Coordinates of C-alpha atoms and ligand atoms in Angstrom, one line a residue:
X1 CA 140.4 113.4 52.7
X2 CA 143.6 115.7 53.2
X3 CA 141.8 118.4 55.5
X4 CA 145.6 120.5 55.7
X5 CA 148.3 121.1 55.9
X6 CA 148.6 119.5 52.3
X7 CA 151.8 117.5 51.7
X8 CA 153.2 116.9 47.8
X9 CA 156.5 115.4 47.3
X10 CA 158.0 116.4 51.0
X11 CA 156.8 119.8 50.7
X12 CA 153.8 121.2 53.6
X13 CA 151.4 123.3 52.0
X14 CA 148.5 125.6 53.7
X15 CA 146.5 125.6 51.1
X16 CA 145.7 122.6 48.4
X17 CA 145.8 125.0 45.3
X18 CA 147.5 125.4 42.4
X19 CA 147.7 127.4 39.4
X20 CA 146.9 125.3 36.6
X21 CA 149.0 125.2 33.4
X22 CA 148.9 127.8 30.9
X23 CA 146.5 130.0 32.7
X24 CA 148.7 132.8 34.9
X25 CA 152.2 132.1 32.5
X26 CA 154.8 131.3 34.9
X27 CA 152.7 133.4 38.0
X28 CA 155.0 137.0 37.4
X29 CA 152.0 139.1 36.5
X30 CA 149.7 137.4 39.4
X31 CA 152.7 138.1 41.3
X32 CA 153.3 141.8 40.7
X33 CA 149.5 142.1 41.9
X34 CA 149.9 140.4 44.5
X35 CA 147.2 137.7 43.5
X36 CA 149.3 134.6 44.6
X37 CA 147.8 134.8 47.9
X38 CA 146.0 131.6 48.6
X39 CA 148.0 129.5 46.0
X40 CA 150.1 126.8 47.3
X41 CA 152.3 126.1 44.3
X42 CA 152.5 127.6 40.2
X43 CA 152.6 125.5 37.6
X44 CA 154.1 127.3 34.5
X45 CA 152.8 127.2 30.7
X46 CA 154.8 124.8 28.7
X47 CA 158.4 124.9 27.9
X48 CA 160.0 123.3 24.8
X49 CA 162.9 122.5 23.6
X50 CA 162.8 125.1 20.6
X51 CA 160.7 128.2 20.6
X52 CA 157.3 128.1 19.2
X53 CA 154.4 131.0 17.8
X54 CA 151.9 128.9 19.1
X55 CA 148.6 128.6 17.1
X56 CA 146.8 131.1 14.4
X57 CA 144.7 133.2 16.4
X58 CA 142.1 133.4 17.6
X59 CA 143.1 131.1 20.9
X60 CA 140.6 131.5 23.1
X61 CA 136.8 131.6 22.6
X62 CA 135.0 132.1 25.5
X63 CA 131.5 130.2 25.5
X64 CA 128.2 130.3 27.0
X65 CA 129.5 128.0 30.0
X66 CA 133.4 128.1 29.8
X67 CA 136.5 128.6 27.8
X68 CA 137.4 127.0 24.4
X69 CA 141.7 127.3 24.0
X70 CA 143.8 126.7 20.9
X71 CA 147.0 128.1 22.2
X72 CA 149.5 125.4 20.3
X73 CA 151.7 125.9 23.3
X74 CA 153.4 129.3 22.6
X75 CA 156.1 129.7 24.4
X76 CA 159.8 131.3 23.9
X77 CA 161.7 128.2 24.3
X78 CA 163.6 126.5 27.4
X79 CA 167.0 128.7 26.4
X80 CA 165.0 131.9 26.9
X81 CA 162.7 130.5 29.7
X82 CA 166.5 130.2 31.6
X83 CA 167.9 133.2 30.6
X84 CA 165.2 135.6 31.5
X85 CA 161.9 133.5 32.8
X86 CA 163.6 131.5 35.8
X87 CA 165.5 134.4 37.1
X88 CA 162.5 136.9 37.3
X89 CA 160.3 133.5 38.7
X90 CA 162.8 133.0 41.3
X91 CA 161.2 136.0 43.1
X92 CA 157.6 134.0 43.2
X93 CA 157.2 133.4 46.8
X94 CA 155.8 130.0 46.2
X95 CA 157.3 126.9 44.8
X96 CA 156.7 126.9 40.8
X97 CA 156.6 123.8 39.0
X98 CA 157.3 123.8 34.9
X99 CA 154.9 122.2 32.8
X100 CA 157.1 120.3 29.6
X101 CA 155.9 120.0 26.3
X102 CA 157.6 118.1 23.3
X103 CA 157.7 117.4 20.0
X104 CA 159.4 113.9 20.5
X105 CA 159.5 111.3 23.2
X106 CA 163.2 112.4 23.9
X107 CA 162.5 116.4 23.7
X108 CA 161.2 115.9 27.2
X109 CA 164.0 114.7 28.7
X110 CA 166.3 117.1 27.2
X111 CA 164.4 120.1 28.0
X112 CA 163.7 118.9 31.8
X113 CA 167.6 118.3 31.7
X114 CA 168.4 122.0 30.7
X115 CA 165.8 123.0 34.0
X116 CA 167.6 121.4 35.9
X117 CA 170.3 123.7 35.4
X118 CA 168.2 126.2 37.5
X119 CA 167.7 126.2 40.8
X120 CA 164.6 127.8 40.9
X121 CA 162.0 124.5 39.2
X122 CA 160.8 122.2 42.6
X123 CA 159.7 119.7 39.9
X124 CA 158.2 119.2 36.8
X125 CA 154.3 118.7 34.7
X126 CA 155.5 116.6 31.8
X127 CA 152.4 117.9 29.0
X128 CA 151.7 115.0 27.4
X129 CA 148.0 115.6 26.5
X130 CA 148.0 119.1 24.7
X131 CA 144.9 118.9 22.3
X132 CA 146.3 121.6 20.2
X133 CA 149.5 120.5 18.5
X134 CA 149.9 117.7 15.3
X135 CA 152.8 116.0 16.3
X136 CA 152.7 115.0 20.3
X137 CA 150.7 116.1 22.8
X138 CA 147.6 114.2 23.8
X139 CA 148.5 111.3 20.9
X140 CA 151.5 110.8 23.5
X141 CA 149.0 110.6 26.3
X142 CA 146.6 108.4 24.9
X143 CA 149.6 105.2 24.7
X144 CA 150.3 104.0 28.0
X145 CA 153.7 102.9 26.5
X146 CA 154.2 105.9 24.9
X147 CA 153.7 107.6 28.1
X148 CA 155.9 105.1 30.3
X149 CA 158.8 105.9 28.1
X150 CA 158.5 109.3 28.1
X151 CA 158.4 109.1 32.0
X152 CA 161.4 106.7 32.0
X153 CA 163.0 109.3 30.1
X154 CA 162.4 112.1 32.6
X155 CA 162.9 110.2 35.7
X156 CA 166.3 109.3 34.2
X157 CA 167.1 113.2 33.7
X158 CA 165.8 114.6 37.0
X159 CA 166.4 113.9 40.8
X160 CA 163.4 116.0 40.8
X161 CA 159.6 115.0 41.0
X162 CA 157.4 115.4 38.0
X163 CA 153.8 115.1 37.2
X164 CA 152.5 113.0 33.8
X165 CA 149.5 115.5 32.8
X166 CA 147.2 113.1 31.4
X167 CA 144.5 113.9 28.6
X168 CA 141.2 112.5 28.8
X169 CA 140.4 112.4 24.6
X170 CA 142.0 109.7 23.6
X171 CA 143.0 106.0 25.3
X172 CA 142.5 104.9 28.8
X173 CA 143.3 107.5 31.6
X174 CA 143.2 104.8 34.2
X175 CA 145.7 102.8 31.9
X176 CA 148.6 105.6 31.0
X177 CA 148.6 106.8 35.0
X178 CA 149.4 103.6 35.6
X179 CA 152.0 103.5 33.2
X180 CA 153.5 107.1 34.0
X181 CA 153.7 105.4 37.6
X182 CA 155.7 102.5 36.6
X183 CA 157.8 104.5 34.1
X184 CA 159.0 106.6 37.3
X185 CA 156.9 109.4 37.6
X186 CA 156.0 111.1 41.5
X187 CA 152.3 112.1 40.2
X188 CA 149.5 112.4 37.8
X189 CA 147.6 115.4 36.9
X190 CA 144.1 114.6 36.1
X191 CA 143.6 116.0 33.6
X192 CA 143.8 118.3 30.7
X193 CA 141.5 119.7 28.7
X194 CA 138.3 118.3 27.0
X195 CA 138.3 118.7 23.2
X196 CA 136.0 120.7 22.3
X197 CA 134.4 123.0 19.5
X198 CA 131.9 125.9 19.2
X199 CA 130.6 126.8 16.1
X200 CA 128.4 130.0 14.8
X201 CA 125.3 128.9 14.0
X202 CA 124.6 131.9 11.4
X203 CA 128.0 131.3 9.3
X204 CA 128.7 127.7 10.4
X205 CA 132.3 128.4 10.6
X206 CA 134.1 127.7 14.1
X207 CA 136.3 130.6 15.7
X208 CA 139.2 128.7 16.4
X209 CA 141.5 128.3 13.4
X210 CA 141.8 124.8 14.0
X211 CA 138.4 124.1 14.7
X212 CA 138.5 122.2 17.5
X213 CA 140.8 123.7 21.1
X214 CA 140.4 122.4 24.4
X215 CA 137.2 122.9 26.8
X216 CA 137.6 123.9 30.2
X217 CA 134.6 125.2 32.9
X218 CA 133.6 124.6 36.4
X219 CA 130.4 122.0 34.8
X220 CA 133.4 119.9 33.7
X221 CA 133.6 119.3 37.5
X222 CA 131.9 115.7 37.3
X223 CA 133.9 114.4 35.1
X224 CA 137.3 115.3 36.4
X225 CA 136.0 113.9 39.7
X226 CA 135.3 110.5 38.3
X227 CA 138.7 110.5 37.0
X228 CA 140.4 111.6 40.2
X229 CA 138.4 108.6 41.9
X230 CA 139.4 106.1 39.2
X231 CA 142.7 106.8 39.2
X232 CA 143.4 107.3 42.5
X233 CA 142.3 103.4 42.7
X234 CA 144.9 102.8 40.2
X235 CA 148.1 104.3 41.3
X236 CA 149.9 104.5 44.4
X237 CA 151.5 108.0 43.5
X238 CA 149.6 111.3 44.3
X239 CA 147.0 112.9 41.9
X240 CA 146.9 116.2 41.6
X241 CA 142.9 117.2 39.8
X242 CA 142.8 119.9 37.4
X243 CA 139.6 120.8 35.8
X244 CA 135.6 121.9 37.4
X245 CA 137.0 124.6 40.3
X246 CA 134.3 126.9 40.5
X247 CA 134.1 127.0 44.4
X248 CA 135.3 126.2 47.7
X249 CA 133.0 122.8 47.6
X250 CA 134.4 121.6 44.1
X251 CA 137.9 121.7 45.5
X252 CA 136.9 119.4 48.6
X253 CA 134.5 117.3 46.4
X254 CA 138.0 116.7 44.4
X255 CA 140.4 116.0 47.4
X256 CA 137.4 113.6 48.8
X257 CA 137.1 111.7 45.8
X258 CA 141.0 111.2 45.9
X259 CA 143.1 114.8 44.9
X260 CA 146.3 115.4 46.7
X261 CA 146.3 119.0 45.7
X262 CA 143.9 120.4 43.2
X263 CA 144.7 123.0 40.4
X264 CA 142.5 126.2 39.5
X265 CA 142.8 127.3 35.9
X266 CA 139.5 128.9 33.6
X267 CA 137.7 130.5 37.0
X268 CA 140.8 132.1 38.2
X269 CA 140.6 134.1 34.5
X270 CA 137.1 135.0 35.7
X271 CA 138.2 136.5 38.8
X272 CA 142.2 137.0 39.1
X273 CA 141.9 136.5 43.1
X274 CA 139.9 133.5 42.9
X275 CA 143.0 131.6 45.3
X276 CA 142.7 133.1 48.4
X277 CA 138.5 133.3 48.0
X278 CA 138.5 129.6 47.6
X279 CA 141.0 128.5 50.3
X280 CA 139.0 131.1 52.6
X281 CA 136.0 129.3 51.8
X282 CA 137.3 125.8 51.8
X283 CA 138.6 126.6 55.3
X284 CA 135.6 127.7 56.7
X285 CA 133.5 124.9 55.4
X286 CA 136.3 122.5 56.8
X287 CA 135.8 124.6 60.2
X288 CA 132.2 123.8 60.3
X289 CA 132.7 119.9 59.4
X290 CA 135.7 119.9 62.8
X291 CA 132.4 121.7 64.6
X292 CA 130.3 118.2 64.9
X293 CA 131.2 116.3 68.3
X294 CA 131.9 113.1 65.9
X295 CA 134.0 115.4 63.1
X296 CA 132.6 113.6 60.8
X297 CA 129.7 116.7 59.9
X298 CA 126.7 114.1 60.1
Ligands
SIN1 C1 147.9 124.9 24.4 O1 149.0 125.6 24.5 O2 147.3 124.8 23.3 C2 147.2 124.3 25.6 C3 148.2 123.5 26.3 C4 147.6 122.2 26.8 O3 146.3 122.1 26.7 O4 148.3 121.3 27.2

């Protein structure tokens, strides 16, 4: 296991978080409060080619044990994203890395061409497992073909690194990292969010427009660790866990079983300043392991 610095894609890191997708935007409003403490690296909410209104709300429904999303990827578009989104993002004072979204196999590529206009992206999350949208999203993700293309695509666009965020609904995980590794891609993000679906019991209608949105909360932890541990077997390429933060020992259970970095999304909603909490406490626990005479803890 990684104890620190953390290294991704020739960059040294003090701390082994990141913002996960779609939960701080593109990290302004954290920044402004100066909540980015502790966070090693922001990945943005997803860009596409055109703009989109996102999903009929309500998008969020928060449930007895975590967070139910239907979001539909809202977002303003990647024209406006470099007009007014990159400039005010180039003031982050960490690296930020664009998550991509598309309708198409080829919308990736185009969009993560037009970011590479700006300076201001160190690399890319190329969305292909969105449980919210009809066309793409996680029915890209669940092909491993599907998802090689659509890495061959990017890789051929971009000198920089990108991430295949993988979804683990549909098809084999273990199958389409693989593929996202041969198709080009520098890392896998495992994983996005588990569908998911609440329903009140007095009406039986579900909150969520569409029914179903995708499930995300620290008990998910398990699951996202078997993944990281099944993948990292599979690919040579760094995986990056997203999914089950909830303390300082889920992020070291993650980078044990196999994480490179590990991203915080639903419990930094919970408590804005969750970043610098957890490294503090994943520091001090990694302290107390270097403590024993054999460094092992045992
Ligand atoms: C959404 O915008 O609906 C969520 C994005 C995602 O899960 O990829």
């Amino acid at each position: 296991m990684e104890t620190g610095p953390w290294t991704l894609w020739g960059r040294e890191y003090d701390s082994p978080l990141m913002l996960a997708s779609g939960t701080a935007g593109f990290g302004l409003e954290l920044m402004e409060m100066g909540m980015l403490a502790g966070v090693a690296a922001v990945v943005s909410k997803a860009t596409t080619l055109l703009p989109r209104d996102g999903n009929v709300p309500p998008r969020i429904v928060e449930t007895r044990y975590g967070l139910l999303n239907s979001v539909g990827l809202a977002n303003p578009g990647v024209e406006e994203v470099l007009a007014s989104v990159l400039p005010a993002a180039s003031r982050l004072p960490v690296p930020l890395i664009v998550n991509v979204a598309g309708d198409t196999v080829e919308d990736y590529a185009s969009v993560v061409e037009r970011l590479d206009s700006s300076p201001v992206p160190v690399g890319y999350e190329i969305n292909v497992s969105c449980p919210n949208v009809s066309a793409g999203g996680a029915a890209f993700g669940a092909s491993p073909s599907t998802v090689e293309e659509v890495s061959r695509l990017v890789a051929a666009a971009t000198r920089r690194p990108f991430s295949v965020k993988l979804t683990p609904n549909e098809g084999s995980m273990v199958e389409s990292a693989a593929a996202a590794e041969e198709g080009g891609a520098s890392a896998v993000t495992v994983c996005n969010t588990f569908l998911g679906m609440t329903v009140d019991w007095r009406t039986g209608e579900a909150p969520l427009k569409r029914g179903v949105g995708g499930y995300s909360s620290p008990a998910l932890l398990p699951l996202t660790v078997a993944r990281v541990h099944l993948t990292r077997r599979a690919v040579g390429i760094p995986v990056l866990a997203s999914g089950g933060v909830g303390s300082p020992e889920d992020v070291l259970e993650l980078l044990a079983a196999g994480a490179t970095m590990v991203q915080v999304g639903t419990w930094l909603m919970r408590r804005p300043g969750a970043a610098l909490e957890l490294l503090e406490g994943v520091r001090e626990l990694l302290d107390g392991l270097r403590g024993f005479p054999d460094g092992t803890g045992t």
